[in-house]
Structures are given as structure tokens and as C-alpha cells.
């Protein structure tokens, strides 16, 4: 059993993916080929924004967005404490300071009440200037933008939606990667929409920002390749990855997101009386980058993971260490009682195998293993 079975997906899409790869080889347009432009158009249309700018990876996407806002030393961005390192790393990379915020125990996303507390605390201290809220769509579920947007407007802050795991999620029919002033995603292979290497994308309705991003991803170019109007990067999505992503995007739209939601629903039905299962309001739709359960203690979590491994069932822990305790952020002040939920989650969460091609027999193997662990079989 695979945690996220990319082999089964390839078998299902083999003809389209192989044809796409061969077309790139035949054209020899390995960089900035037509498939990149087509993909950007299709992604923007699906998400519901004006511009999609692809780039080399999801971390570059976050950094380029912060560059577009000229985030700098003396300023800060508010980042969930329970997330992948890149969400805060990119803030520090720009010379600014990440301020970590505790999360909601059931959705795993930034808790709006804690966000406003953190903003007020920074303003009272007067050492940093608040600029950005980095709202992460964790495990496939969009953050609570209905509550976060009014807070951002109240304090004059930009929202950077980190949709690396959230692509395909929705709130009342509005799609993830459209909620931020700038939004980003990742095409890392294990993501809801993944390529066969690294890749990322940035989404915005702002024409000037879109022009800036297209410039800096190719060495700060101006009107043509050798006209360099600013210092930029080399952060392009190569044509081969675009060709692979196109049929995967069409499959994602046609059936993959629906199928993974069916898997998640079955998990919840089978496990809700044994463990804490994901829970959120009906206005949300998740794309299920992960299906994460909570156990009662770190010891129980580790024993269940060991039991699953012995039965050939892969599981993962996202995330075992809070952001505020990462060594890279050791110089930042914090108080442990500000992150009680994150501290608990890091000790109790466990992610189960989930993907659109998970067979019912595999799902039953997973749920029966959990039931057996709790003595229910």
C-alpha cells in the first residue's frame, strides 16, 4: 500500500501523460514552451482569478509574493505555528520576522481569534510593523477567510494564501488560491495536484503584481530576454512539468477531487467513534492533501503508528515539531502558553493513506487495523 499512490494515478493517465511528454521532446521547447502558457490559462480559469504565474516550486512562489510587497526588516508576517517550515522560512528570507499564531484544534488552520491577539500584541510592543497574514490551507482545507479577511482589513494587512496543500478546496463554491491578495500553490508530487518534480504557481487579480512576478521569475526581464530592468531570479516551471500537469489537472477536475472526498467520508464514518476525525463546517470542501486523525496521547499515537507499520500500512506525522520550536527560529521570543493547541497536535496527530485511487479493500485494511488496535475487532 502507498501513502499517496502516484503509480496508480500514472497507470490511469498513462496515455495522456506519455503523449504530453513526447510532444515536448518532439518540439524541443523544454523551457517556456506552449504547454506552460496553456497550463497557466487553465489554472487561472479553474481557480477563478485573472492571472496565474507558474514558477519553479511552492517556496519560490511564497518568496516572490513577499518580494512583490517589498516585505523587509522591521516588518512582520503572521504565520500559523502548525505548518510546514516554508510558510515561515520565506518571511525570514526577506529579512522580516515571522510571528507565529496558534491554530484551531479541529481544522488545523490558523485560529482567527489568536491571529487578532497576536496582531494587537505586536502593535502594543511597537517593535515591528505588521504587514502580512500568511494564511495556510492545511491538509487540503481552506483557512477561515470569512473571519481572517475582516481582520486583515481592520489592521491594513495583506493576505498571502499559502495554498500549497489547498488546491481544489472551496468555501461556498469559491476555490482555494483565490482568497489571498496573492495566493500560491505547490506542485510537489504528493500534493493534490502534483507534477513529477518541483513546481509552483502564484495567483493574483492585480495586473501590476502579475507583470512584476513574470519579470522576476526570469532574471528581472523587461520587454525581451536580454532587457533586464530589475534584479530577479531564475524560477520557471519547465515545459515537461507543465505537460505532465495538464492531464493531471483535467483528471483532478473531472473526478479526482470527488473521489478523494468519498475516501475521506468513508474514513470518518468508520473511525469517528474511535479517534478524533477531521471536522469542519458544511460551507467548506477539502481537497484532502492529508487525512489526519488525533489520538489521546503521544504514546498512543506512536503505538498505533507502530502497529500500522507492522501490518504494512504507511502513516505520516504532519507535523512533529511546532514552528516556534524550530532551531532556525531560536532567536524569536515566544511563550509556550501561546501555542497550547499546536503543542498538543504535534504529539497526537497521525495521517492515514489517502488519494483518489485508494481501493475499498485498502481502506478497509486501514480502518480494520485501527479498530483492531482499539480492541474493536
Tab-separated table of C-alpha atoms in Angstrom:
chain	number	residue	atom	x	y	z
A	1	UNK	CA	0.000	0.000	0.000
A	2	UNK	CA	1.214	3.501	-0.865
A	3	UNK	CA	0.605	6.562	1.297
A	4	UNK	CA	-0.263	8.545	-1.828
A	5	UNK	CA	-0.237	6.230	-4.820
A	6	UNK	CA	1.280	8.073	-7.772
A	7	UNK	CA	1.829	4.797	-9.603
A	8	UNK	CA	-1.896	4.073	-9.799
A	9	UNK	CA	-2.533	7.608	-10.968
A	10	UNK	CA	0.090	7.219	-13.709
A	11	UNK	CA	-1.463	3.955	-14.884
A	12	UNK	CA	-4.850	5.676	-15.147
A	13	UNK	CA	-3.431	8.667	-17.062
A	14	UNK	CA	-0.526	6.938	-18.824
A	15	UNK	CA	-1.535	7.629	-22.414
A	16	UNK	CA	-2.189	11.338	-21.869
A	17	UNK	CA	0.954	11.864	-19.774
A	18	UNK	CA	3.182	9.916	-22.161
A	19	UNK	CA	1.808	11.814	-25.145
A	20	UNK	CA	2.399	15.106	-23.362
A	21	UNK	CA	5.987	14.238	-22.538
A	22	UNK	CA	6.660	13.054	-26.088
A	23	UNK	CA	5.215	16.264	-27.532
A	24	UNK	CA	7.704	18.301	-25.504
A	25	UNK	CA	10.588	16.110	-26.618
A	26	UNK	CA	9.480	16.379	-30.248
A	27	UNK	CA	9.234	20.161	-30.035
A	28	UNK	CA	12.483	20.529	-28.011
A	29	UNK	CA	10.842	23.541	-26.305
A	30	UNK	CA	11.995	22.422	-22.880
A	31	UNK	CA	11.838	25.878	-21.295
A	32	UNK	CA	8.833	28.226	-21.655
A	33	UNK	CA	7.079	26.016	-24.187
A	34	UNK	CA	3.456	26.492	-25.159
A	35	UNK	CA	2.287	23.982	-22.528
A	36	UNK	CA	3.325	26.391	-19.765
A	37	UNK	CA	1.133	29.145	-21.176
A	38	UNK	CA	-1.787	26.738	-21.638
A	39	UNK	CA	-1.417	25.463	-18.076
A	40	UNK	CA	-1.368	28.977	-16.627
A	41	UNK	CA	-4.555	29.836	-18.519
A	42	UNK	CA	-6.308	26.668	-17.362
A	43	UNK	CA	-5.212	27.119	-13.736
A	44	UNK	CA	-6.353	30.742	-13.604
A	45	UNK	CA	-9.717	29.792	-15.085
A	46	UNK	CA	-10.213	26.910	-12.640
A	47	UNK	CA	-9.252	28.947	-9.572
A	48	UNK	CA	-11.231	31.970	-10.735
A	49	UNK	CA	-8.550	34.654	-10.843
A	50	UNK	CA	-7.152	36.882	-13.565
A	51	UNK	CA	-3.503	35.805	-13.521
A	52	UNK	CA	-1.560	32.600	-12.861
A	53	UNK	CA	2.238	32.806	-12.913
A	54	UNK	CA	3.987	29.446	-12.675
A	55	UNK	CA	7.422	29.089	-11.107
A	56	UNK	CA	9.985	26.511	-10.012
A	57	UNK	CA	8.429	25.454	-6.697
A	58	UNK	CA	5.988	26.419	-3.977
A	59	UNK	CA	8.650	28.006	-1.769
A	60	UNK	CA	9.723	30.319	-4.588
A	61	UNK	CA	6.057	31.194	-5.088
A	62	UNK	CA	5.766	32.376	-1.469
A	63	UNK	CA	9.028	34.308	-1.616
A	64	UNK	CA	8.198	36.002	-4.916
A	65	UNK	CA	4.841	37.085	-3.488
A	66	UNK	CA	6.548	38.666	-0.469
A	67	UNK	CA	9.060	40.331	-2.791
A	68	UNK	CA	6.173	41.855	-4.721
A	69	UNK	CA	5.041	43.528	-1.486
A	70	UNK	CA	8.613	44.534	-0.553
A	71	UNK	CA	8.407	42.848	2.838
A	72	UNK	CA	11.559	43.794	4.739
A	73	UNK	CA	13.447	44.054	8.022
A	74	UNK	CA	11.475	45.683	10.800
A	75	UNK	CA	8.206	44.280	9.466
A	76	UNK	CA	6.411	41.065	10.334
A	77	UNK	CA	4.083	38.472	8.899
A	78	UNK	CA	1.699	36.309	10.927
A	79	UNK	CA	2.142	32.585	10.279
A	80	UNK	CA	0.364	29.532	11.738
A	81	UNK	CA	2.514	27.660	14.250
A	82	UNK	CA	1.312	24.299	12.909
A	83	UNK	CA	2.506	24.173	9.314
A	84	UNK	CA	5.433	23.303	7.043
A	85	UNK	CA	8.659	25.266	7.557
A	86	UNK	CA	8.466	27.157	4.248
A	87	UNK	CA	5.468	29.201	5.415
A	88	UNK	CA	7.698	30.995	7.935
A	89	UNK	CA	11.085	30.482	6.305
A	90	UNK	CA	10.195	32.696	3.363
A	91	UNK	CA	9.284	35.576	5.699
A	92	UNK	CA	12.708	35.375	7.339
A	93	UNK	CA	14.372	35.078	3.929
A	94	UNK	CA	13.063	38.550	3.127
A	95	UNK	CA	14.595	39.890	6.347
A	96	UNK	CA	11.228	40.241	8.069
A	97	UNK	CA	10.059	38.496	11.245
A	98	UNK	CA	7.533	35.646	11.354
A	99	UNK	CA	5.083	35.919	14.258
A	100	UNK	CA	3.545	32.541	14.966
A	101	UNK	CA	-0.149	32.039	15.714
A	102	UNK	CA	-1.888	29.058	17.303
A	103	UNK	CA	-4.399	27.027	15.293
A	104	UNK	CA	-7.889	25.589	15.585
A	105	UNK	CA	-7.926	22.120	17.124
A	106	UNK	CA	-10.339	20.617	14.594
A	107	UNK	CA	-9.500	22.350	11.306
A	108	UNK	CA	-5.719	22.649	11.967
A	109	UNK	CA	-5.788	26.117	10.375
A	110	UNK	CA	-4.900	29.489	11.895
A	111	UNK	CA	-7.399	30.468	14.611
A	112	UNK	CA	-8.737	33.962	13.816
A	113	UNK	CA	-9.103	34.945	17.480
A	114	UNK	CA	-5.458	34.059	18.111
A	115	UNK	CA	-4.458	35.982	14.993
A	116	UNK	CA	-6.038	39.189	16.243
A	117	UNK	CA	-4.447	38.681	19.665
A	118	UNK	CA	-1.029	38.360	18.004
A	119	UNK	CA	-1.575	41.495	15.895
A	120	UNK	CA	-2.580	43.529	18.938
A	121	UNK	CA	0.416	42.273	20.895
A	122	UNK	CA	2.825	43.324	18.127
A	123	UNK	CA	1.208	46.753	17.889
A	124	UNK	CA	1.403	47.234	21.670
A	125	UNK	CA	5.080	46.288	21.751
A	126	UNK	CA	5.822	48.692	18.908
A	127	UNK	CA	8.982	46.930	17.711
A	128	UNK	CA	7.656	45.537	14.418
A	129	UNK	CA	5.308	46.808	11.730
A	130	UNK	CA	2.576	44.277	10.817
A	131	UNK	CA	2.332	43.801	7.052
A	132	UNK	CA	1.128	40.342	6.020
A	133	UNK	CA	-1.015	37.420	7.162
A	134	UNK	CA	0.239	34.116	5.755
A	135	UNK	CA	-2.938	32.018	5.843
A	136	UNK	CA	-2.171	28.344	5.200
A	137	UNK	CA	-4.776	25.975	3.719
A	138	UNK	CA	-3.567	22.972	5.677
A	139	UNK	CA	-4.216	19.356	4.673
A	140	UNK	CA	-6.472	20.493	1.792
A	141	UNK	CA	-8.870	22.687	3.813
A	142	UNK	CA	-9.026	26.444	3.131
A	143	UNK	CA	-8.331	28.668	6.126
A	144	UNK	CA	-11.182	30.634	7.708
A	145	UNK	CA	-11.073	33.563	5.285
A	146	UNK	CA	-14.562	34.706	6.288
A	147	UNK	CA	-13.012	35.670	9.629
A	148	UNK	CA	-9.447	36.423	8.505
A	149	UNK	CA	-10.347	38.933	5.781
A	150	UNK	CA	-12.144	41.351	8.154
A	151	UNK	CA	-9.146	41.201	10.499
A	152	UNK	CA	-6.772	41.947	7.617
A	153	UNK	CA	-8.917	44.891	6.502
A	154	UNK	CA	-9.203	46.198	10.061
A	155	UNK	CA	-5.432	46.409	10.504
A	156	UNK	CA	-4.495	47.178	6.897
A	157	UNK	CA	-2.710	43.875	6.246
A	158	UNK	CA	-2.231	41.867	3.062
A	159	UNK	CA	-3.285	38.214	2.938
A	160	UNK	CA	-0.873	35.743	1.361
A	161	UNK	CA	-2.763	32.484	0.877
A	162	UNK	CA	-0.368	29.557	1.138
A	163	UNK	CA	-2.387	27.040	-0.836
A	164	UNK	CA	0.438	24.511	-1.238
A	165	UNK	CA	-1.862	21.826	0.189
A	166	UNK	CA	-5.145	23.543	-0.504
A	167	UNK	CA	-5.527	23.489	-4.298
A	168	UNK	CA	-9.053	22.325	-5.106
A	169	UNK	CA	-10.542	23.240	-1.736
A	170	UNK	CA	-13.550	25.564	-1.591
A	171	UNK	CA	-15.576	27.846	0.670
A	172	UNK	CA	-19.166	28.224	-0.523
A	173	UNK	CA	-18.073	27.345	-4.061
A	174	UNK	CA	-15.188	29.839	-4.171
A	175	UNK	CA	-11.945	27.995	-4.817
A	176	UNK	CA	-8.704	27.927	-2.880
A	177	UNK	CA	-5.886	30.056	-4.314
A	178	UNK	CA	-8.390	32.880	-4.875
A	179	UNK	CA	-8.755	34.064	-1.255
A	180	UNK	CA	-5.499	35.963	-0.847
A	181	UNK	CA	-4.397	39.311	-2.205
A	182	UNK	CA	-1.793	36.969	-3.624
A	183	UNK	CA	-2.170	33.190	-3.417
A	184	UNK	CA	0.310	30.412	-4.090
A	185	UNK	CA	0.395	26.670	-4.521
A	186	UNK	CA	2.899	23.853	-4.922
A	187	UNK	CA	3.083	21.068	-7.485
A	188	UNK	CA	5.331	18.846	-5.370
A	189	UNK	CA	4.447	15.275	-6.442
A	190	UNK	CA	2.439	14.379	-3.324
A	191	UNK	CA	0.244	17.497	-3.410
A	192	UNK	CA	-3.424	17.343	-4.536
A	193	UNK	CA	-2.190	18.464	-7.973
A	194	UNK	CA	1.403	17.351	-8.318
A	195	UNK	CA	3.958	17.101	-11.107
A	196	UNK	CA	6.942	14.737	-11.467
A	197	UNK	CA	9.453	17.063	-9.843
A	198	UNK	CA	9.201	20.522	-8.356
A	199	UNK	CA	6.823	23.248	-9.458
A	200	UNK	CA	4.680	26.058	-8.124
A	201	UNK	CA	2.280	28.816	-9.091
A	202	UNK	CA	1.175	32.269	-7.954
A	203	UNK	CA	-2.348	33.649	-8.407
A	204	UNK	CA	-3.473	37.283	-8.374
A	205	UNK	CA	-6.020	39.683	-9.861
A	206	UNK	CA	-3.510	42.559	-9.729
A	207	UNK	CA	-2.099	43.392	-13.184
A	208	UNK	CA	0.985	45.219	-11.880
A	209	UNK	CA	1.911	42.435	-9.478
A	210	UNK	CA	1.455	39.854	-12.236
A	211	UNK	CA	3.811	41.809	-14.516
A	212	UNK	CA	6.364	42.089	-11.703
A	213	UNK	CA	6.207	38.347	-10.973
A	214	UNK	CA	6.622	37.428	-14.639
A	215	UNK	CA	9.679	39.690	-14.719
A	216	UNK	CA	11.469	38.429	-11.617
A	217	UNK	CA	10.949	34.744	-12.402
A	218	UNK	CA	13.181	35.264	-15.475
A	219	UNK	CA	16.113	37.358	-14.225
A	220	UNK	CA	14.097	40.568	-13.924
A	221	UNK	CA	13.475	40.746	-17.651
A	222	UNK	CA	11.750	43.648	-19.343
A	223	UNK	CA	10.400	43.717	-22.886
A	224	UNK	CA	12.652	40.888	-24.097
A	225	UNK	CA	15.086	38.265	-22.824
A	226	UNK	CA	18.189	40.472	-22.690
A	227	UNK	CA	16.439	43.557	-21.338
A	228	UNK	CA	16.879	43.290	-17.568
A	229	UNK	CA	15.039	46.024	-15.694
A	230	UNK	CA	15.452	44.689	-12.126
A	231	UNK	CA	17.319	42.059	-10.154
A	232	UNK	CA	15.384	38.831	-10.480
A	233	UNK	CA	15.562	35.081	-10.151
A	234	UNK	CA	15.611	32.009	-12.333
A	235	UNK	CA	12.379	30.337	-11.225
A	236	UNK	CA	10.497	28.865	-14.160
A	237	UNK	CA	8.241	25.836	-14.400
A	238	UNK	CA	9.792	23.772	-17.177
A	239	UNK	CA	7.705	22.659	-20.127
A	240	UNK	CA	7.914	18.951	-19.285
A	241	UNK	CA	6.294	19.510	-15.909
A	242	UNK	CA	3.574	21.641	-17.500
A	243	UNK	CA	2.856	18.851	-19.980
A	244	UNK	CA	2.542	16.373	-17.108
A	245	UNK	CA	0.323	18.702	-15.076
A	246	UNK	CA	-2.207	19.354	-17.845
A	247	UNK	CA	-3.759	15.850	-17.985
A	248	UNK	CA	-3.488	15.610	-14.199
A	249	UNK	CA	-5.390	18.892	-13.858
A	250	UNK	CA	-8.153	17.658	-16.164
A	251	UNK	CA	-8.423	14.411	-14.156
A	252	UNK	CA	-8.463	16.382	-10.914
A	253	UNK	CA	-11.357	18.481	-12.193
A	254	UNK	CA	-13.276	15.555	-13.719
A	255	UNK	CA	-13.143	13.067	-10.859
A	256	UNK	CA	-10.081	13.004	-8.583
A	257	UNK	CA	-11.226	15.583	-6.034
A	258	UNK	CA	-14.652	13.958	-5.813
A	259	UNK	CA	-13.152	10.507	-5.358
A	260	UNK	CA	-10.773	11.580	-2.592
A	261	UNK	CA	-13.708	13.177	-0.767
A	262	UNK	CA	-15.525	9.833	-0.911
A	263	UNK	CA	-12.497	8.147	0.634
A	264	UNK	CA	-12.369	10.752	3.406
A	265	UNK	CA	-16.076	10.331	4.116
A	266	UNK	CA	-15.655	6.555	4.475
A	267	UNK	CA	-12.725	7.031	6.843
A	268	UNK	CA	-14.786	9.359	9.005
A	269	UNK	CA	-17.761	7.006	9.080
A	270	UNK	CA	-15.548	4.102	10.164
A	271	UNK	CA	-13.309	5.906	12.663
A	272	UNK	CA	-15.284	8.768	14.227
A	273	UNK	CA	-16.116	6.790	17.385
A	274	UNK	CA	-12.504	5.692	17.952
A	275	UNK	CA	-10.335	8.729	17.221
A	276	UNK	CA	-10.758	12.453	16.603
A	277	UNK	CA	-11.505	12.758	12.891
A	278	UNK	CA	-11.362	15.943	10.751
A	279	UNK	CA	-14.348	18.243	11.309
A	280	UNK	CA	-15.382	21.485	9.615
A	281	UNK	CA	-18.452	23.451	8.585
A	282	UNK	CA	-20.511	22.400	5.563
A	283	UNK	CA	-19.550	25.562	3.650
A	284	UNK	CA	-16.062	24.068	3.195
A	285	UNK	CA	-14.852	21.497	0.683
A	286	UNK	CA	-11.424	19.935	1.225
A	287	UNK	CA	-9.079	18.548	-1.392
A	288	UNK	CA	-7.623	16.196	1.246
A	289	UNK	CA	-3.901	16.603	0.873
A	290	UNK	CA	-3.865	14.591	4.095
A	291	UNK	CA	-6.429	12.751	6.214
A	292	UNK	CA	-5.297	13.447	9.768
A	293	UNK	CA	-6.659	11.873	12.914
A	294	UNK	CA	-5.858	12.701	16.554
A	295	UNK	CA	-5.078	10.245	19.310
A	296	UNK	CA	-5.336	10.817	23.069
A	297	UNK	CA	-1.610	10.988	23.740
A	298	UNK	CA	1.806	10.848	22.101
A	299	UNK	CA	2.298	7.329	23.440
A	300	UNK	CA	-0.986	6.118	21.951
A	301	UNK	CA	-0.192	7.794	18.624
A	302	UNK	CA	3.247	6.207	18.429
A	303	UNK	CA	1.925	2.767	19.377
A	304	UNK	CA	-0.775	2.972	16.681
A	305	UNK	CA	1.769	4.053	14.086
A	306	UNK	CA	3.992	1.112	15.051
A	307	UNK	CA	1.072	-1.312	14.826
A	308	UNK	CA	0.108	0.031	11.389
A	309	UNK	CA	3.679	-0.281	10.137
A	310	UNK	CA	3.818	-3.917	11.237
A	311	UNK	CA	0.769	-4.552	9.019
A	312	UNK	CA	2.336	-2.820	6.010
A	313	UNK	CA	0.250	0.335	6.310
A	314	UNK	CA	2.175	3.603	5.825
A	315	UNK	CA	1.341	6.585	8.017
A	316	UNK	CA	2.940	10.004	8.484
A	317	UNK	CA	3.179	12.625	11.223
A	318	UNK	CA	2.479	16.154	9.974
A	319	UNK	CA	3.989	17.881	11.975
A	320	UNK	CA	6.051	16.608	14.917
A	321	UNK	CA	7.618	19.967	15.828
A	322	UNK	CA	5.981	23.408	16.159
A	323	UNK	CA	7.311	26.282	14.101
A	324	UNK	CA	8.193	28.287	17.203
A	325	UNK	CA	10.488	25.478	18.386
A	326	UNK	CA	12.432	25.099	15.146
A	327	UNK	CA	16.112	25.853	15.730
A	328	UNK	CA	16.139	28.249	12.793
A	329	UNK	CA	13.732	30.494	14.728
A	330	UNK	CA	15.520	30.144	18.069
A	331	UNK	CA	16.157	33.876	18.294
A	332	UNK	CA	12.474	34.766	18.316
A	333	UNK	CA	10.721	35.376	21.648
A	334	UNK	CA	7.664	33.283	22.479
A	335	UNK	CA	5.625	31.917	25.335
A	336	UNK	CA	4.605	28.248	25.318
A	337	UNK	CA	1.114	29.056	26.580
A	338	UNK	CA	0.514	30.929	23.324
A	339	UNK	CA	0.637	27.622	21.398
A	340	UNK	CA	-1.212	25.076	23.512
A	341	UNK	CA	-3.199	23.615	20.615
A	342	UNK	CA	-0.184	23.278	18.337
A	343	UNK	CA	1.826	21.643	21.118
A	344	UNK	CA	-0.959	19.095	21.603
A	345	UNK	CA	-1.386	18.397	17.888
A	346	UNK	CA	2.308	17.769	17.333
A	347	UNK	CA	2.091	14.953	19.894
A	348	UNK	CA	-1.199	13.401	18.804
A	349	UNK	CA	-1.767	13.691	15.026
A	350	UNK	CA	-1.351	10.858	12.545
A	351	UNK	CA	-2.042	10.975	8.801
A	352	UNK	CA	-3.525	7.936	7.062
A	353	UNK	CA	-3.101	6.908	3.415
A	354	UNK	CA	-5.424	8.885	1.161
A	355	UNK	CA	-5.657	9.509	-2.570
A	356	UNK	CA	-8.306	9.277	-5.328
A	357	UNK	CA	-7.209	5.779	-6.332
A	358	UNK	CA	-7.360	4.160	-2.874
A	359	UNK	CA	-9.309	0.931	-3.296
A	360	UNK	CA	-12.076	-0.016	-0.894
A	361	UNK	CA	-10.130	-3.109	0.168
A	362	UNK	CA	-7.170	-0.902	1.100
A	363	UNK	CA	-9.401	1.491	3.006
A	364	UNK	CA	-10.896	-1.420	4.942
A	365	UNK	CA	-7.389	-2.693	5.715
A	366	UNK	CA	-6.546	0.697	7.247
A	367	UNK	CA	-9.753	1.079	9.251
A	368	UNK	CA	-9.678	-2.515	10.486
A	369	UNK	CA	-6.105	-2.005	11.678
A	370	UNK	CA	-7.243	0.999	13.723
A	371	UNK	CA	-10.231	-0.911	15.109
A	372	UNK	CA	-8.002	-3.856	15.978
A	373	UNK	CA	-5.644	-1.539	17.844
A	374	UNK	CA	-8.552	-0.345	19.996
A	375	UNK	CA	-9.861	-3.871	20.517
A	376	UNK	CA	-12.975	-3.364	18.392
A	377	UNK	CA	-12.336	-6.428	16.206
